[in-house]
Amino acid sequence: MSHFGRSGPPDIVDTYSLLVLNITFRTTADDLFPLFDKYGKVVDIFIPRDRRTGDSRGFAFVRYKYADEAQKAVDRLDGRVVDGREITVQFAKYGPNAERVHKGRIVESVPRSRYRSQSRSPRRRYRDDYRDKGYRRRSRSRSRDRYEREKYRARDRDYRRRSRSRSVSPDHSRGRGRGHYDDERRSSSRSVDSASPVRRSPSPRRSSSPHKNSPSKGESPDRHSRDGRSPTPRSASPRGRPAASRSPSPRNSDVDE
DNA sequence: GTTGAGCGTT
């Protein structure tokens, strides 16, 4: 996707690619085009984007027609603040096909015709390539990963805490004084046993209406539900319920109220 | 709505 509407690389011959780093994630080729075009003839501008989300990766490739212009652009645009961020302009080191590039110009191309004969060149599809490089380079968002990790850790912590709760039980260590106290302990243990390992209600509140709407009037919203159609309009076929075991309240039909 | 080392598309 080039800025010129062409598909793929227009013509990498006699073109000098510049790598623009540190650009904002919102910066597009349209924003970089005028800046780079001012210093020379820009052949094409390409900004790699994530295939999953489609977001910019934060860097772009600007191809100039002449090396001197590219050099000038690098010298003039390198360190320029674009969109509130300092961009880094430098010559590309590698080409689109992993070719060695010198000053943005491809000086060494991969001899695919030669390797074609040999099985040394495995047919790496886009998927494979992506899985090899893309995912590894995916650590572009450290904060996000950290956030996810934090979440995970929180869960782990909760889990651990629950486990510890049981371990803390002194009844295990208390092997002394087992008189009538035993009864009490048993009672307590039983209580804890049936409350701890099973499942603890994280929300003891009866607030079952998270709606921010606070009807001061004595309106009955449930009436709407009841009076309305089926309380569980999950599918277009209310009768086509293949799950017979999914009846939370079998007396729903009985309930007249 | 967020992020930030790096090298690319039909």
PDB file of C-alpha atoms (C1' of nucleotides) in Angstrom:
ATOM      1  CA  MET A   1       0.000   0.000   0.000  1.00  0.00           C
ATOM      2  CA  SER A   2       1.734   2.978  -1.151  1.00  0.00           C
ATOM      3  CA  HIS A   3       0.707   6.465  -0.788  1.00  0.00           C
ATOM      4  CA  PHE A   4       0.263   6.653  -4.498  1.00  0.00           C
ATOM      5  CA  GLY A   5      -2.421   4.067  -4.555  1.00  0.00           C
ATOM      6  CA  ARG A   6      -0.226   1.458  -6.088  1.00  0.00           C
ATOM      7  CA  SER A   7      -0.137  -2.057  -4.825  1.00  0.00           C
ATOM      8  CA  GLY A   8       3.070  -3.208  -3.364  1.00  0.00           C
ATOM      9  CA  PRO A   9       6.441  -1.759  -4.136  1.00  0.00           C
ATOM     10  CA  PRO A  10       6.205   0.369  -7.257  1.00  0.00           C
ATOM     11  CA  ASP A  11       9.796   0.285  -8.323  1.00  0.00           C
ATOM     12  CA  ILE A  12      12.650  -0.328  -6.027  1.00  0.00           C
ATOM     13  CA  VAL A  13      15.128   0.202  -8.792  1.00  0.00           C
ATOM     14  CA  ASP A  14      17.170   3.306  -8.483  1.00  0.00           C
ATOM     15  CA  THR A  15      15.440   4.300  -5.338  1.00  0.00           C
ATOM     16  CA  TYR A  16      16.806   5.089  -1.954  1.00  0.00           C
ATOM     17  CA  SER A  17      14.815   4.013   1.028  1.00  0.00           C
ATOM     18  CA  LEU A  18      14.859   5.957   4.220  1.00  0.00           C
ATOM     19  CA  LEU A  19      13.782   4.523   7.472  1.00  0.00           C
ATOM     20  CA  VAL A  20      11.772   6.879   9.613  1.00  0.00           C
ATOM     21  CA  LEU A  21      11.541   5.810  13.211  1.00  0.00           C
ATOM     22  CA  ASN A  22       9.985   7.208  16.308  1.00  0.00           C
ATOM     23  CA  ILE A  23       6.992   8.522  14.530  1.00  0.00           C
ATOM     24  CA  THR A  24       3.667   8.619  16.228  1.00  0.00           C
ATOM     25  CA  PHE A  25       1.223   5.823  15.742  1.00  0.00           C
ATOM     26  CA  ARG A  26      -1.188   8.200  14.179  1.00  0.00           C
ATOM     27  CA  THR A  27       1.198   9.594  11.664  1.00  0.00           C
ATOM     28  CA  THR A  28       0.367   8.509   8.159  1.00  0.00           C
ATOM     29  CA  ALA A  29       2.121   8.737   4.847  1.00  0.00           C
ATOM     30  CA  ASP A  30       0.095  11.786   4.032  1.00  0.00           C
ATOM     31  CA  ASP A  31       1.664  13.566   6.924  1.00  0.00           C
ATOM     32  CA  LEU A  32       5.167  12.531   6.002  1.00  0.00           C
ATOM     33  CA  PHE A  33       4.852  13.058   2.322  1.00  0.00           C
ATOM     34  CA  PRO A  34       4.936  16.875   2.350  1.00  0.00           C
ATOM     35  CA  LEU A  35       7.758  16.890   4.816  1.00  0.00           C
ATOM     36  CA  PHE A  36       9.928  14.570   2.809  1.00  0.00           C
ATOM     37  CA  ASP A  37       8.812  15.786  -0.529  1.00  0.00           C
ATOM     38  CA  LYS A  38      10.071  19.208   0.312  1.00  0.00           C
ATOM     39  CA  TYR A  39      13.623  17.948   0.307  1.00  0.00           C
ATOM     40  CA  GLY A  40      13.521  15.854  -2.794  1.00  0.00           C
ATOM     41  CA  LYS A  41      11.586  13.652  -5.086  1.00  0.00           C
ATOM     42  CA  VAL A  42       9.754  11.111  -3.003  1.00  0.00           C
ATOM     43  CA  VAL A  43       8.994   8.020  -4.998  1.00  0.00           C
ATOM     44  CA  ASP A  44       6.958   6.202  -2.434  1.00  0.00           C
ATOM     45  CA  ILE A  45       6.134   6.174   1.210  1.00  0.00           C
ATOM     46  CA  PHE A  46       5.224   3.035   2.999  1.00  0.00           C
ATOM     47  CA  ILE A  47       4.218   2.590   6.606  1.00  0.00           C
ATOM     48  CA  PRO A  48       4.134  -0.973   7.866  1.00  0.00           C
ATOM     49  CA  ARG A  49       0.999  -1.676   9.734  1.00  0.00           C
ATOM     50  CA  ASP A  50      -0.143  -4.446  11.937  1.00  0.00           C
ATOM     51  CA  ARG A  51      -2.186  -6.981  10.039  1.00  0.00           C
ATOM     52  CA  ARG A  52      -4.312  -7.834  12.997  1.00  0.00           C
ATOM     53  CA  THR A  53      -5.232  -4.404  14.159  1.00  0.00           C
ATOM     54  CA  GLY A  54      -4.063  -2.379  11.210  1.00  0.00           C
ATOM     55  CA  ASP A  55      -2.368   0.134  13.413  1.00  0.00           C
ATOM     56  CA  SER A  56       0.848   1.763  12.439  1.00  0.00           C
ATOM     57  CA  ARG A  57       3.960   0.239  13.848  1.00  0.00           C
ATOM     58  CA  GLY A  58       5.525   3.534  14.528  1.00  0.00           C
ATOM     59  CA  PHE A  59       7.928   3.729  11.619  1.00  0.00           C
ATOM     60  CA  ALA A  60       7.762   4.441   7.958  1.00  0.00           C
ATOM     61  CA  PHE A  61       9.803   3.978   4.807  1.00  0.00           C
ATOM     62  CA  VAL A  62      10.377   6.880   2.520  1.00  0.00           C
ATOM     63  CA  ARG A  63      11.905   6.193  -0.842  1.00  0.00           C
ATOM     64  CA  TYR A  64      13.678   8.922  -2.663  1.00  0.00           C
ATOM     65  CA  LYS A  65      14.663   9.007  -6.250  1.00  0.00           C
ATOM     66  CA  TYR A  66      18.128  10.321  -5.698  1.00  0.00           C
ATOM     67  CA  ALA A  67      20.624   9.627  -2.991  1.00  0.00           C
ATOM     68  CA  ASP A  68      21.645  13.197  -2.501  1.00  0.00           C
ATOM     69  CA  GLU A  69      18.088  14.200  -1.835  1.00  0.00           C
ATOM     70  CA  ALA A  70      17.667  11.327   0.519  1.00  0.00           C
ATOM     71  CA  GLN A  71      20.805  12.346   2.323  1.00  0.00           C
ATOM     72  CA  LYS A  72      19.588  15.843   2.555  1.00  0.00           C
ATOM     73  CA  ALA A  73      16.276  14.702   3.918  1.00  0.00           C
ATOM     74  CA  VAL A  74      18.034  12.598   6.490  1.00  0.00           C
ATOM     75  CA  ASP A  75      20.156  15.484   7.520  1.00  0.00           C
ATOM     76  CA  ARG A  76      17.254  17.857   7.651  1.00  0.00           C
ATOM     77  CA  LEU A  77      14.478  15.690   8.933  1.00  0.00           C
ATOM     78  CA  ASP A  78      16.442  13.609  11.344  1.00  0.00           C
ATOM     79  CA  GLY A  79      15.472  14.794  14.755  1.00  0.00           C
ATOM     80  CA  ARG A  80      12.576  16.819  13.538  1.00  0.00           C
ATOM     81  CA  VAL A  81       9.577  16.922  15.768  1.00  0.00           C
ATOM     82  CA  VAL A  82       6.595  15.523  13.970  1.00  0.00           C
ATOM     83  CA  ASP A  83       3.241  15.416  15.635  1.00  0.00           C
ATOM     84  CA  GLY A  84       4.884  16.172  18.907  1.00  0.00           C
ATOM     85  CA  ARG A  85       7.483  13.473  18.621  1.00  0.00           C
ATOM     86  CA  GLU A  86      11.032  13.470  17.469  1.00  0.00           C
ATOM     87  CA  ILE A  87      11.419  11.269  14.471  1.00  0.00           C
ATOM     88  CA  THR A  88      14.560   9.489  13.434  1.00  0.00           C
ATOM     89  CA  VAL A  89      15.422   9.456   9.773  1.00  0.00           C
ATOM     90  CA  GLN A  90      18.157   7.205   8.524  1.00  0.00           C
ATOM     91  CA  PHE A  91      18.976   5.075   5.526  1.00  0.00           C
ATOM     92  CA  ALA A  92      17.411   1.687   5.424  1.00  0.00           C
ATOM     93  CA  LYS A  93      19.756  -1.119   6.189  1.00  0.00           C
ATOM     94  CA  TYR A  94      17.708  -3.910   4.713  1.00  0.00           C
ATOM     95  CA  GLY A  95      15.500  -4.056   1.722  1.00  0.00           C
ATOM     96  CA  PRO A  96      11.939  -5.316   1.493  1.00  0.00           C
ATOM     97  CA  ASN A  97      13.184  -8.798   0.755  1.00  0.00           C
ATOM     98  CA  ALA A  98      15.902  -8.752   3.353  1.00  0.00           C
ATOM     99  CA  GLU A  99      18.443  -7.578   0.870  1.00  0.00           C
ATOM    100  CA  ARG A 100      21.455  -5.717   1.999  1.00  0.00           C
ATOM    101  CA  VAL A 101      21.146  -2.073   1.365  1.00  0.00           C
ATOM    102  CA  HIS A 102      23.853   0.474   1.266  1.00  0.00           C
ATOM    103  CA  LYS A 103      22.741   4.039   1.782  1.00  0.00           C
ATOM    104  CA  GLY A 104      19.231   3.025   1.088  1.00  0.00           C
ATOM    105  CA  ARG A 105      20.175   1.506  -2.228  1.00  0.00           C
ATOM    106  CA  ILE A 106      20.106  -2.192  -2.683  1.00  0.00           C
ATOM    107  CA  VAL A 107      23.606  -3.347  -3.327  1.00  0.00           C
ATOM    108  CA  GLU A 108      23.088  -7.019  -2.791  1.00  0.00           C
ATOM    109  CA  SER A 109      20.057  -8.889  -3.891  1.00  0.00           C
ATOM    110  CA  VAL A 110      19.271 -12.430  -2.928  1.00  0.00           C
ATOM    111  CA  PRO A 111      19.910 -14.872  -5.756  1.00  0.00           C
ATOM    112  CA  ARG A 112      16.659 -16.672  -5.575  1.00  0.00           C
ATOM    113  CA  SER A 113      16.990 -18.299  -8.952  1.00  0.00           C
ATOM    114  CA  ARG A 114      20.055 -20.119  -7.715  1.00  0.00           C
ATOM    115  CA  TYR A 115      18.492 -21.243  -4.488  1.00  0.00           C
ATOM    116  CA  ARG A 116      15.361 -22.252  -6.235  1.00  0.00           C
ATOM    117  CA  SER A 117      17.089 -25.348  -7.461  1.00  0.00           C
ATOM    118  CA  GLN A 118      18.196 -26.314  -4.053  1.00  0.00           C
ATOM    119  CA  SER A 119      15.824 -26.947  -1.211  1.00  0.00           C
ATOM    120  CA  ARG A 120      17.721 -24.462   0.811  1.00  0.00           C
ATOM    121  CA  SER A 121      15.045 -21.921   0.169  1.00  0.00           C
ATOM    122  CA  PRO A 122      11.974 -23.196   1.923  1.00  0.00           C
ATOM    123  CA  ARG A 123       8.771 -21.731   0.684  1.00  0.00           C
ATOM    124  CA  ARG A 124       8.241 -19.370   3.529  1.00  0.00           C
ATOM    125  CA  ARG A 125       4.786 -18.087   3.289  1.00  0.00           C
ATOM    126  CA  TYR A 126       3.663 -14.891   4.733  1.00  0.00           C
ATOM    127  CA  ARG A 127       2.309 -16.712   7.682  1.00  0.00           C
ATOM    128  CA  ASP A 128       5.580 -18.371   8.463  1.00  0.00           C
ATOM    129  CA  ASP A 129       7.493 -15.228   8.061  1.00  0.00           C
ATOM    130  CA  TYR A 130       5.105 -13.450  10.292  1.00  0.00           C
ATOM    131  CA  ARG A 131       5.209 -16.118  12.880  1.00  0.00           C
ATOM    132  CA  ASP A 132       8.952 -15.992  12.894  1.00  0.00           C
ATOM    133  CA  LYS A 133       9.584 -12.337  12.915  1.00  0.00           C
ATOM    134  CA  GLY A 134       6.333 -10.582  13.404  1.00  0.00           C
ATOM    135  CA  TYR A 135       5.424 -12.119  16.666  1.00  0.00           C
ATOM    136  CA  ARG A 136       8.865 -11.785  18.105  1.00  0.00           C
ATOM    137  CA  ARG A 137       8.961  -8.128  17.218  1.00  0.00           C
ATOM    138  CA  ARG A 138       5.541  -7.801  18.673  1.00  0.00           C
ATOM    139  CA  SER A 139       7.011  -6.579  21.904  1.00  0.00           C
ATOM    140  CA  ARG A 140       6.487  -3.086  20.715  1.00  0.00           C
ATOM    141  CA  SER A 141       4.099  -2.430  23.526  1.00  0.00           C
ATOM    142  CA  ARG A 142       5.837  -3.122  26.706  1.00  0.00           C
ATOM    143  CA  SER A 143       3.268  -1.384  28.817  1.00  0.00           C
ATOM    144  CA  ARG A 144       0.525  -3.437  27.356  1.00  0.00           C
ATOM    145  CA  ASP A 145       2.317  -6.645  28.063  1.00  0.00           C
ATOM    146  CA  ARG A 146       2.978  -5.459  31.520  1.00  0.00           C
ATOM    147  CA  TYR A 147      -0.648  -4.668  31.943  1.00  0.00           C
ATOM    148  CA  GLU A 148      -1.657  -8.122  30.886  1.00  0.00           C
ATOM    149  CA  ARG A 149       0.946  -9.607  33.116  1.00  0.00           C
ATOM    150  CA  GLU A 150      -0.314  -7.557  35.992  1.00  0.00           C
ATOM    151  CA  LYS A 151      -3.757  -8.841  35.430  1.00  0.00           C
ATOM    152  CA  TYR A 152      -2.488 -12.344  35.340  1.00  0.00           C
ATOM    153  CA  ARG A 153      -0.482 -11.771  38.438  1.00  0.00           C
ATOM    154  CA  ALA A 154      -3.496 -10.381  40.189  1.00  0.00           C
ATOM    155  CA  ARG A 155      -5.374 -13.517  39.442  1.00  0.00           C
ATOM    156  CA  ASP A 156      -2.496 -15.599  40.625  1.00  0.00           C
ATOM    157  CA  ARG A 157      -2.283 -13.615  43.766  1.00  0.00           C
ATOM    158  CA  ASP A 158      -5.919 -14.111  44.442  1.00  0.00           C
ATOM    159  CA  TYR A 159      -5.565 -17.761  43.881  1.00  0.00           C
ATOM    160  CA  ARG A 160      -2.580 -17.968  46.148  1.00  0.00           C
ATOM    161  CA  ARG A 161      -4.302 -15.995  48.798  1.00  0.00           C
ATOM    162  CA  ARG A 162      -7.166 -18.390  48.792  1.00  0.00           C
ATOM    163  CA  SER A 163      -4.828 -21.270  49.112  1.00  0.00           C
ATOM    164  CA  ARG A 164      -3.030 -19.632  51.961  1.00  0.00           C
ATOM    165  CA  SER A 165      -6.309 -18.999  53.667  1.00  0.00           C
ATOM    166  CA  ARG A 166      -6.750 -22.679  54.042  1.00  0.00           C
ATOM    167  CA  SER A 167      -3.212 -23.227  55.112  1.00  0.00           C
ATOM    168  CA  VAL A 168      -3.560 -20.681  57.805  1.00  0.00           C
ATOM    169  CA  SER A 169      -6.115 -22.891  59.425  1.00  0.00           C
ATOM    170  CA  PRO A 170      -4.662 -23.512  62.861  1.00  0.00           C
ATOM    171  CA  ASP A 171      -6.790 -26.546  63.432  1.00  0.00           C
ATOM    172  CA  HIS A 172      -4.193 -28.561  61.632  1.00  0.00           C
ATOM    173  CA  SER A 173      -1.462 -27.596  64.007  1.00  0.00           C
ATOM    174  CA  ARG A 174      -3.674 -27.554  67.010  1.00  0.00           C
ATOM    175  CA  GLY A 175      -3.406 -31.095  68.186  1.00  0.00           C
ATOM    176  CA  ARG A 176      -3.977 -30.219  71.784  1.00  0.00           C
ATOM    177  CA  GLY A 177      -7.030 -29.672  73.886  1.00  0.00           C
ATOM    178  CA  ARG A 178      -9.447 -31.629  71.885  1.00  0.00           C
ATOM    179  CA  GLY A 179     -12.232 -31.694  74.412  1.00  0.00           C
ATOM    180  CA  HIS A 180     -15.510 -30.043  73.758  1.00  0.00           C
ATOM    181  CA  TYR A 181     -13.444 -27.604  71.844  1.00  0.00           C
ATOM    182  CA  ASP A 182     -13.328 -30.182  69.171  1.00  0.00           C
ATOM    183  CA  ASP A 183     -16.975 -29.748  68.698  1.00  0.00           C
ATOM    184  CA  GLU A 184     -16.599 -26.097  68.275  1.00  0.00           C
ATOM    185  CA  ARG A 185     -13.679 -26.483  66.025  1.00  0.00           C
ATOM    186  CA  ARG A 186     -15.533 -29.008  63.979  1.00  0.00           C
ATOM    187  CA  SER A 187     -18.386 -26.666  63.697  1.00  0.00           C
ATOM    188  CA  SER A 188     -16.138 -23.915  62.668  1.00  0.00           C
ATOM    189  CA  SER A 189     -14.237 -26.147  60.369  1.00  0.00           C
ATOM    190  CA  ARG A 190     -17.360 -27.330  58.778  1.00  0.00           C
ATOM    191  CA  SER A 191     -18.484 -23.834  58.280  1.00  0.00           C
ATOM    192  CA  VAL A 192     -15.231 -22.881  56.732  1.00  0.00           C
ATOM    193  CA  ASP A 193     -15.103 -26.012  54.759  1.00  0.00           C
ATOM    194  CA  SER A 194     -18.346 -25.399  53.083  1.00  0.00           C
ATOM    195  CA  ALA A 195     -17.623 -21.787  52.545  1.00  0.00           C
ATOM    196  CA  SER A 196     -14.020 -21.611  51.664  1.00  0.00           C
ATOM    197  CA  PRO A 197     -13.247 -24.344  49.170  1.00  0.00           C
ATOM    198  CA  VAL A 198     -16.472 -24.112  47.373  1.00  0.00           C
ATOM    199  CA  ARG A 199     -16.731 -20.613  46.184  1.00  0.00           C
ATOM    200  CA  ARG A 200     -16.721 -17.295  47.840  1.00  0.00           C
ATOM    201  CA  SER A 201     -19.083 -14.641  46.676  1.00  0.00           C
ATOM    202  CA  PRO A 202     -16.940 -11.729  45.688  1.00  0.00           C
ATOM    203  CA  SER A 203     -19.915  -9.449  45.714  1.00  0.00           C
ATOM    204  CA  PRO A 204     -21.987  -9.963  48.778  1.00  0.00           C
ATOM    205  CA  ARG A 205     -24.004  -6.953  47.826  1.00  0.00           C
ATOM    206  CA  ARG A 206     -27.413  -7.507  46.535  1.00  0.00           C
ATOM    207  CA  SER A 207     -26.982  -4.769  44.049  1.00  0.00           C
ATOM    208  CA  SER A 208     -28.198  -6.523  41.062  1.00  0.00           C
ATOM    209  CA  SER A 209     -28.941  -3.387  39.151  1.00  0.00           C
ATOM    210  CA  PRO A 210     -25.778  -1.790  37.914  1.00  0.00           C
ATOM    211  CA  HIS A 211     -27.847   0.538  35.839  1.00  0.00           C
ATOM    212  CA  LYS A 212     -26.833   4.033  36.479  1.00  0.00           C
ATOM    213  CA  ASN A 213     -30.397   4.983  36.064  1.00  0.00           C
ATOM    214  CA  SER A 214     -31.941   5.492  39.457  1.00  0.00           C
ATOM    215  CA  PRO A 215     -35.633   5.468  39.089  1.00  0.00           C
ATOM    216  CA  SER A 216     -36.890   7.428  42.028  1.00  0.00           C
ATOM    217  CA  LYS A 217     -40.381   6.649  41.015  1.00  0.00           C
ATOM    218  CA  GLY A 218     -41.874   3.390  42.038  1.00  0.00           C
ATOM    219  CA  GLU A 219     -41.507   1.991  38.583  1.00  0.00           C
ATOM    220  CA  SER A 220     -41.022  -1.723  38.265  1.00  0.00           C
ATOM    221  CA  PRO A 221     -38.523  -2.498  35.563  1.00  0.00           C
ATOM    222  CA  ASP A 222     -38.943  -6.197  36.051  1.00  0.00           C
ATOM    223  CA  ARG A 223     -42.518  -5.841  35.080  1.00  0.00           C
ATOM    224  CA  HIS A 224     -41.331  -4.797  31.734  1.00  0.00           C
ATOM    225  CA  SER A 225     -39.379  -7.937  31.460  1.00  0.00           C
ATOM    226  CA  ARG A 226     -42.137 -10.099  32.627  1.00  0.00           C
ATOM    227  CA  ASP A 227     -44.757  -8.413  30.668  1.00  0.00           C
ATOM    228  CA  GLY A 228     -42.504  -8.261  27.739  1.00  0.00           C
ATOM    229  CA  ARG A 229     -41.578 -11.195  25.650  1.00  0.00           C
ATOM    230  CA  SER A 230     -39.514 -14.043  26.871  1.00  0.00           C
ATOM    231  CA  PRO A 231     -37.066 -13.053  29.558  1.00  0.00           C
ATOM    232  CA  THR A 232     -34.286 -14.729  27.638  1.00  0.00           C
ATOM    233  CA  PRO A 233     -34.524 -13.748  24.006  1.00  0.00           C
ATOM    234  CA  ARG A 234     -31.314 -15.461  23.157  1.00  0.00           C
ATOM    235  CA  SER A 235     -32.153 -16.870  19.805  1.00  0.00           C
ATOM    236  CA  ALA A 236     -34.729 -16.206  17.221  1.00  0.00           C
ATOM    237  CA  SER A 237     -36.207 -19.548  18.077  1.00  0.00           C
ATOM    238  CA  PRO A 238     -37.489 -19.491  21.600  1.00  0.00           C
ATOM    239  CA  ARG A 239     -38.647 -23.022  21.237  1.00  0.00           C
ATOM    240  CA  GLY A 240     -35.512 -24.294  19.630  1.00  0.00           C
ATOM    241  CA  ARG A 241     -33.767 -24.798  22.904  1.00  0.00           C
ATOM    242  CA  PRO A 242     -31.697 -27.944  22.470  1.00  0.00           C
ATOM    243  CA  ALA A 243     -30.235 -27.584  25.919  1.00  0.00           C
ATOM    244  CA  ALA A 244     -32.723 -29.170  28.237  1.00  0.00           C
ATOM    245  CA  SER A 245     -30.399 -29.021  31.190  1.00  0.00           C
ATOM    246  CA  ARG A 246     -30.231 -25.321  30.915  1.00  0.00           C
ATOM    247  CA  SER A 247     -33.241 -24.585  33.050  1.00  0.00           C
ATOM    248  CA  PRO A 248     -32.270 -22.429  35.960  1.00  0.00           C
ATOM    249  CA  SER A 249     -35.848 -22.152  37.110  1.00  0.00           C
ATOM    250  CA  PRO A 250     -38.051 -24.976  35.976  1.00  0.00           C
ATOM    251  CA  ARG A 251     -41.020 -23.486  37.723  1.00  0.00           C
ATOM    252  CA  ASN A 252     -40.817 -20.468  35.604  1.00  0.00           C
ATOM    253  CA  SER A 253     -43.940 -21.585  33.865  1.00  0.00           C
ATOM    254  CA  ASP A 254     -45.610 -22.138  37.142  1.00  0.00           C
ATOM    255  CA  VAL A 255     -44.758 -18.791  38.333  1.00  0.00           C
ATOM    256  CA  ASP A 256     -47.782 -16.777  37.690  1.00  0.00           C
ATOM    257  CA  GLU A 257     -47.515 -13.793  39.919  1.00  0.00           C
TER     258      GLU A 257
ATOM    259  C1'  DG B   1      -7.989   5.142  24.966  1.00  0.00           C
ATOM    260  C1'  DT B   2      -3.058   3.175  25.905  1.00  0.00           C
ATOM    261  C1'  DT B   3       2.282   1.738  23.801  1.00  0.00           C
ATOM    262  C1'  DG B   4       8.000   3.126  21.654  1.00  0.00           C
ATOM    263  C1'  DA B   5      12.726  -0.903  19.853  1.00  0.00           C
ATOM    264  C1'  DG B   6      13.152  -1.442  15.399  1.00  0.00           C
ATOM    265  C1'  DC B   7      13.887  -2.455   9.094  1.00  0.00           C
ATOM    266  C1'  DG B   8       8.937  -2.930   4.565  1.00  0.00           C
ATOM    267  C1'  DT B   9       3.832  -3.942   1.422  1.00  0.00           C
ATOM    268  C1'  DT B  10       0.603  -7.070  -3.853  1.00  0.00           C
TER     269       DT B  10
END
